[in-house]
Coordinates of C-alpha atoms in Angstrom, one line a residue:
X1 CA -0.1 0.1 -0.1
X2 CA 1.4 3.2 -1.2
X3 CA 2.6 5.4 2.3
X4 CA 0.2 8.3 1.3
X5 CA -2.8 5.6 1.6
X6 CA -1.4 4.1 5.0
X7 CA -1.2 7.5 6.4
X8 CA -5.1 8.3 5.3
X9 CA -5.9 4.7 7.0
X10 CA -4.2 5.9 10.1
X11 CA -5.7 9.5 10.4
X12 CA -9.2 7.9 9.6
X13 CA -8.5 5.4 12.5
X14 CA -7.4 8.0 14.7
X15 CA -10.5 10.0 13.5
X16 CA -12.9 7.4 14.8
X17 CA -11.0 6.2 17.6
X18 CA -11.5 10.1 19.0
X19 CA -14.7 10.4 18.0
X20 CA -15.6 7.5 20.2
X21 CA -13.8 8.6 22.8
X22 CA -14.9 12.0 23.1
X23 CA -18.5 10.8 24.4
X24 CA -19.9 12.7 26.5
X25 CA -18.7 16.0 25.1
X26 CA -21.4 17.9 26.6
X27 CA -24.0 17.6 29.3
X28 CA -26.2 14.5 29.8
X29 CA -30.2 14.8 30.2
X30 CA -31.9 12.2 32.4
X31 CA -35.3 12.8 31.4
X32 CA -37.6 11.7 34.5
X33 CA -41.1 10.7 33.7
X34 CA -42.5 11.8 37.2
X35 CA -42.4 14.5 39.2
X36 CA -39.5 16.0 41.7
X37 CA -39.9 14.5 44.9
X38 CA -41.3 11.2 44.3
X39 CA -39.3 7.9 44.8
X40 CA -38.4 7.6 41.2
X41 CA -36.9 11.0 41.1
X42 CA -35.1 10.6 44.4
X43 CA -33.1 7.8 43.0
X44 CA -32.7 9.3 39.8
X45 CA -31.0 12.3 40.6
X46 CA -28.5 10.1 43.1
X47 CA -28.0 8.4 39.6
X48 CA -27.4 11.7 37.9
X49 CA -24.6 12.6 40.3
X50 CA -23.1 9.5 40.5
X51 CA -23.3 8.7 36.5
X52 CA -22.0 12.0 35.9
X53 CA -18.6 11.7 38.0
X54 CA -18.0 8.1 36.3
X55 CA -18.4 9.5 32.8
X56 CA -16.7 12.7 33.2
X57 CA -19.6 15.2 32.7
X58 CA -22.9 17.0 34.3
X59 CA -25.9 14.6 33.9
X60 CA -28.9 17.0 34.1
X61 CA -32.2 15.8 35.7
X62 CA -35.1 17.1 33.5
X63 CA -38.7 16.3 35.0
X64 CA -41.4 16.4 32.6
X65 CA -44.2 14.6 34.5
X66 CA -47.8 13.9 33.9
X67 CA -50.0 11.6 31.5
X68 CA -48.7 8.3 33.5
X69 CA -45.1 9.1 32.3
X70 CA -46.0 9.2 28.7
X71 CA -44.9 13.1 28.4
X72 CA -41.7 12.6 29.7
X73 CA -41.2 9.1 27.3
X74 CA -42.6 10.9 24.5
X75 CA -40.1 13.6 24.7
X76 CA -37.3 11.1 24.7
X77 CA -38.5 9.2 22.1
X78 CA -38.6 12.4 20.0
X79 CA -34.7 13.1 21.2
X80 CA -31.9 12.7 18.6
X81 CA -30.3 8.9 19.2
X82 CA -26.9 10.3 20.0
X83 CA -26.8 9.2 24.3
X84 CA -27.0 12.5 25.5
X85 CA -30.7 12.4 26.1
X86 CA -31.8 9.3 28.3
X87 CA -35.3 8.5 29.6
X88 CA -35.7 7.4 33.3
X89 CA -39.1 5.5 33.4
X90 CA -40.6 2.7 35.7
X91 CA -43.8 0.5 35.8
X92 CA -46.4 2.5 34.0
X93 CA -44.6 2.2 30.8
X94 CA -45.3 -1.2 30.6
X95 CA -49.5 -0.5 31.7
X96 CA -49.9 2.4 29.5
X97 CA -50.0 0.9 26.0
X98 CA -53.0 -1.2 27.4
X99 CA -55.0 1.4 29.0
X100 CA -54.6 4.5 26.5
X101 CA -56.1 4.6 23.4
X102 CA -53.5 6.0 21.3
X103 CA -49.8 6.3 22.7
X104 CA -48.3 9.6 21.7
X105 CA -45.2 7.7 20.8
X106 CA -44.2 4.4 18.6
X107 CA -43.4 1.4 20.6
X108 CA -40.5 1.0 18.9
X109 CA -39.0 4.6 19.7
X110 CA -37.0 4.0 22.7
X111 CA -34.6 1.0 23.1
X112 CA -34.4 -0.7 26.9
X113 CA -30.9 0.3 28.4
X114 CA -30.8 -1.5 31.7
X115 CA -33.4 -2.3 34.4
X116 CA -32.3 -0.2 37.6
X117 CA -34.0 -1.3 40.7
X118 CA -36.9 -3.2 42.0
X119 CA -39.4 -2.6 44.6
X120 CA -42.3 -4.8 46.3
X121 CA -45.5 -3.2 47.4
X122 CA -46.7 -4.1 51.0
X123 CA -50.6 -5.2 51.6
X124 CA -51.5 -2.7 54.5
X125 CA -54.6 -2.4 56.5
X126 CA -55.0 -0.1 59.4
X127 CA -53.1 -0.7 62.5
X128 CA -56.0 -1.8 64.6
X129 CA -57.5 -3.8 61.4
X130 CA -58.9 -7.2 62.6
X131 CA -57.2 -8.7 59.6
X132 CA -54.1 -9.9 61.6
X133 CA -52.8 -11.7 58.3
X134 CA -54.0 -12.0 54.5
X135 CA -55.9 -15.1 55.1
X136 CA -58.1 -13.0 57.6
X137 CA -58.6 -10.8 54.9
X138 CA -59.1 -13.7 52.3
X139 CA -61.8 -15.4 54.4
X140 CA -63.5 -12.3 55.0
X141 CA -63.8 -11.3 51.3
X142 CA -65.2 -14.7 50.3
X143 CA -67.9 -14.7 52.8
X144 CA -69.0 -11.2 52.4
X145 CA -68.6 -10.1 48.6
X146 CA -68.7 -7.1 47.2
X147 CA -68.4 -5.9 51.2
X148 CA -64.6 -5.0 50.9
X149 CA -62.6 -2.3 49.4
X150 CA -58.9 -1.4 48.5
X151 CA -57.4 1.9 47.5
X152 CA -55.0 3.0 44.8
X153 CA -53.3 5.9 43.5
X154 CA -55.1 5.6 40.5
X155 CA -56.5 2.5 37.6
X156 CA -53.0 3.1 35.7
X157 CA -50.6 2.3 39.1
X158 CA -48.9 -0.5 40.3
X159 CA -51.2 -0.2 43.4
X160 CA -54.2 -1.0 41.5
X161 CA -52.7 -3.6 39.6
X162 CA -51.4 -5.2 42.1
X163 CA -54.8 -5.5 44.2
X164 CA -56.2 -6.7 40.8
X165 CA -53.8 -9.4 40.4
X166 CA -54.5 -10.9 44.0
X167 CA -58.1 -10.6 43.4
X168 CA -58.4 -12.2 40.1
X169 CA -56.3 -15.0 41.6
X170 CA -58.2 -15.9 44.6
X171 CA -61.3 -15.2 42.6
X172 CA -62.7 -12.4 45.0
X173 CA -65.1 -9.6 44.8
X174 CA -63.7 -6.4 45.9
X175 CA -64.5 -2.6 45.4
X176 CA -61.8 -0.4 44.0
X177 CA -61.5 3.0 45.6
X178 CA -59.5 5.1 43.0
X179 CA -57.2 8.3 44.7
X180 CA -55.4 11.0 42.6
X181 CA -52.3 9.8 44.2
X182 CA -50.6 7.0 46.8
X183 CA -50.8 9.7 49.8
X184 CA -54.4 10.2 50.2
X185 CA -54.7 6.5 49.5
X186 CA -52.8 5.5 52.2
X187 CA -54.5 8.1 54.5
X188 CA -57.7 6.6 54.4
X189 CA -56.3 2.9 54.6
X190 CA -55.1 4.0 58.1
X191 CA -58.1 5.7 58.9
X192 CA -60.5 3.2 58.5
X193 CA -62.1 4.6 55.3
X194 CA -60.5 1.8 52.9
X195 CA -59.9 -1.6 53.8
X196 CA -56.7 -2.1 52.5
X197 CA -54.2 -1.5 49.4
X198 CA -50.8 -2.4 48.2
X199 CA -48.3 0.3 49.0
X200 CA -44.6 0.8 48.2
X201 CA -42.5 0.1 50.9
X202 CA -41.2 3.7 51.0
X203 CA -44.1 5.1 51.4
X204 CA -45.7 2.9 54.1
X205 CA -42.4 1.5 55.9
X206 CA -42.4 4.4 58.2
X207 CA -46.1 4.2 58.8
X208 CA -45.7 0.2 59.4
X209 CA -42.7 0.7 61.9
X210 CA -44.4 3.4 63.6
X211 CA -47.1 1.4 64.5
X212 CA -50.0 3.2 62.2
X213 CA -50.4 0.5 59.7
X214 CA -50.2 -3.4 59.8
X215 CA -48.4 -5.2 57.3
X216 CA -50.1 -8.4 56.3
X217 CA -47.9 -9.7 53.1
X218 CA -45.0 -8.3 50.7
X219 CA -45.9 -8.7 46.8
X220 CA -42.3 -10.0 46.0
X221 CA -41.3 -13.4 46.0
X222 CA -38.7 -12.8 48.8
X223 CA -39.2 -11.1 52.0
X224 CA -38.0 -7.6 52.2
X225 CA -34.9 -6.7 54.2
X226 CA -37.2 -3.8 55.7
X227 CA -40.0 -6.1 56.8
X228 CA -38.2 -9.4 57.7
X229 CA -41.3 -10.5 59.4
X230 CA -43.9 -10.0 56.7
X231 CA -44.5 -12.7 54.8
X232 CA -44.7 -12.9 50.8
X233 CA -48.2 -13.4 49.0
X234 CA -46.6 -16.0 47.4
X235 CA -45.8 -18.0 50.5
X236 CA -48.9 -17.6 52.2
X237 CA -51.8 -18.0 49.4
X238 CA -50.4 -17.3 46.4
X239 CA -47.2 -19.4 44.8
X240 CA -45.6 -17.2 42.0
X241 CA -47.6 -14.2 43.0
X242 CA -45.4 -10.7 42.0
X243 CA -46.2 -7.4 41.4
X244 CA -43.2 -5.1 41.2
X245 CA -42.7 -1.0 40.8
X246 CA -39.6 -1.3 38.6
X247 CA -37.2 1.5 37.1
X248 CA -35.1 1.5 34.5
X249 CA -33.5 3.5 31.5
X250 CA -34.0 3.9 28.0
X251 CA -32.2 5.5 24.9
X252 CA -33.9 6.6 21.7
X253 CA -33.7 4.2 19.3
X254 CA -30.8 4.1 17.1
X255 CA -28.7 5.0 19.3
X256 CA -25.0 3.9 18.8
X257 CA -23.8 1.0 20.3
X258 CA -20.6 1.8 21.6
X259 CA -22.4 4.7 23.3
X260 CA -25.3 2.7 24.8
X261 CA -22.4 0.3 26.0
X262 CA -20.8 3.3 27.6
X263 CA -23.6 4.5 29.3
X264 CA -24.5 0.7 30.3
X265 CA -21.6 0.1 31.8
X266 CA -21.2 3.0 33.8
X267 CA -24.7 2.5 35.0
X268 CA -23.4 -1.2 36.2
X269 CA -20.5 0.4 38.3
X270 CA -22.6 3.2 39.8
X271 CA -25.5 0.3 40.8
X272 CA -22.1 -1.5 42.4
X273 CA -21.0 1.0 44.6
X274 CA -21.9 0.7 48.3
X275 CA -23.3 4.0 49.1
X276 CA -25.9 3.7 46.2
X277 CA -26.6 0.1 47.0
X278 CA -27.4 1.2 50.7
X279 CA -29.2 4.5 49.4
X280 CA -31.8 2.2 47.5
X281 CA -32.1 -0.4 50.4
X282 CA -33.2 2.8 52.5
X283 CA -35.6 3.3 50.1
X284 CA -36.9 -0.4 50.1
X285 CA -35.7 -1.0 47.1
X286 CA -33.1 -3.4 45.3
X287 CA -30.3 -2.4 43.1
X288 CA -30.6 -4.4 39.6
X289 CA -28.5 -3.3 36.7
X290 CA -29.1 -5.5 33.4
X291 CA -27.9 -5.6 30.1
X292 CA -30.4 -4.3 27.8
X293 CA -31.3 -7.8 26.3
X294 CA -32.3 -9.0 30.1
X295 CA -33.9 -5.4 30.4
X296 CA -35.9 -6.1 27.1
X297 CA -36.7 -9.9 28.4
X298 CA -38.2 -8.2 31.5
X299 CA -40.4 -5.8 29.8
X300 CA -41.9 -8.7 27.8
X301 CA -43.0 -10.0 30.8
X302 CA -44.3 -7.2 32.4
X303 CA -46.3 -5.9 29.2
X304 CA -48.0 -9.7 29.1
X305 CA -48.7 -9.7 32.6
X306 CA -50.3 -6.5 33.2
X307 CA -52.1 -7.0 29.5
X308 CA -54.0 -9.8 30.8
X309 CA -54.8 -8.5 34.0
X310 CA -56.3 -5.1 32.7
X311 CA -58.0 -7.1 30.2
X312 CA -59.4 -9.5 32.9
X313 CA -60.4 -6.7 34.8
X314 CA -62.2 -4.4 32.1
X315 CA -59.8 -1.6 33.9
X316 CA -59.5 1.6 31.9
X317 CA -58.4 5.0 33.5
X318 CA -60.4 7.2 36.1

């Protein structure tokens, strides 16, 4: 090969290597589909700080809340596929397509990057409830069909669907009482206006440990480290039952593989930091981290599960 051609090839290789090494050249925007102050936002801000340190740039949290997370997801789906826009989303991502008549973005417009965490729900009742365990509640529901009611923060929430999955699997006749958010729903369970609900560990643990609520069961296959004495639904009445709140990262479809890999590896490193794992554990969550392929498989299972629950329950948006 002539020397000048060798020089061109070498120069081209250097440019390519420099382009790859250059990412990120500017701040990255982490779009959070939920409002500031919530569990998803809290975790996203912890990750943004640590990811920025790992990647050598700023990671800026951009809250775009509303419409069960579809506003933020739609914004991220339409962003350039260059790695500078990352979506932080949660369980409604798998629920919304089965509740909305038309989604504001195409299903293929986002690509999974990594599962971030799993957070179980807890079946709670008021502190002086006659239900001492989950079997007491089931017995009452069977003895008096249509008399027990359960709360949730809205039809499109995991709180609602966790209860609906529980109801369907046990063939129980109970009444759903929707609220605009989880906080007022928990307050009315605590006050006895509603019989029970599935709430996140984050929201319910302080009230359970403070004696203001009683926890009957956990929705994960394994017991929560924060509530080790509370059995799981699976071990008591419904083997295989599980209903999680999950958080995960997505990229606009078509993001270069090298960039996606760099982001995913940085996230894995962050999730393996002892301080981050402890922060998530304090929220009642388990740090996960995954490959894009593993996250995609997880999403397929979540999609199928909630599609069936919504169809069987004839669930619509409030």
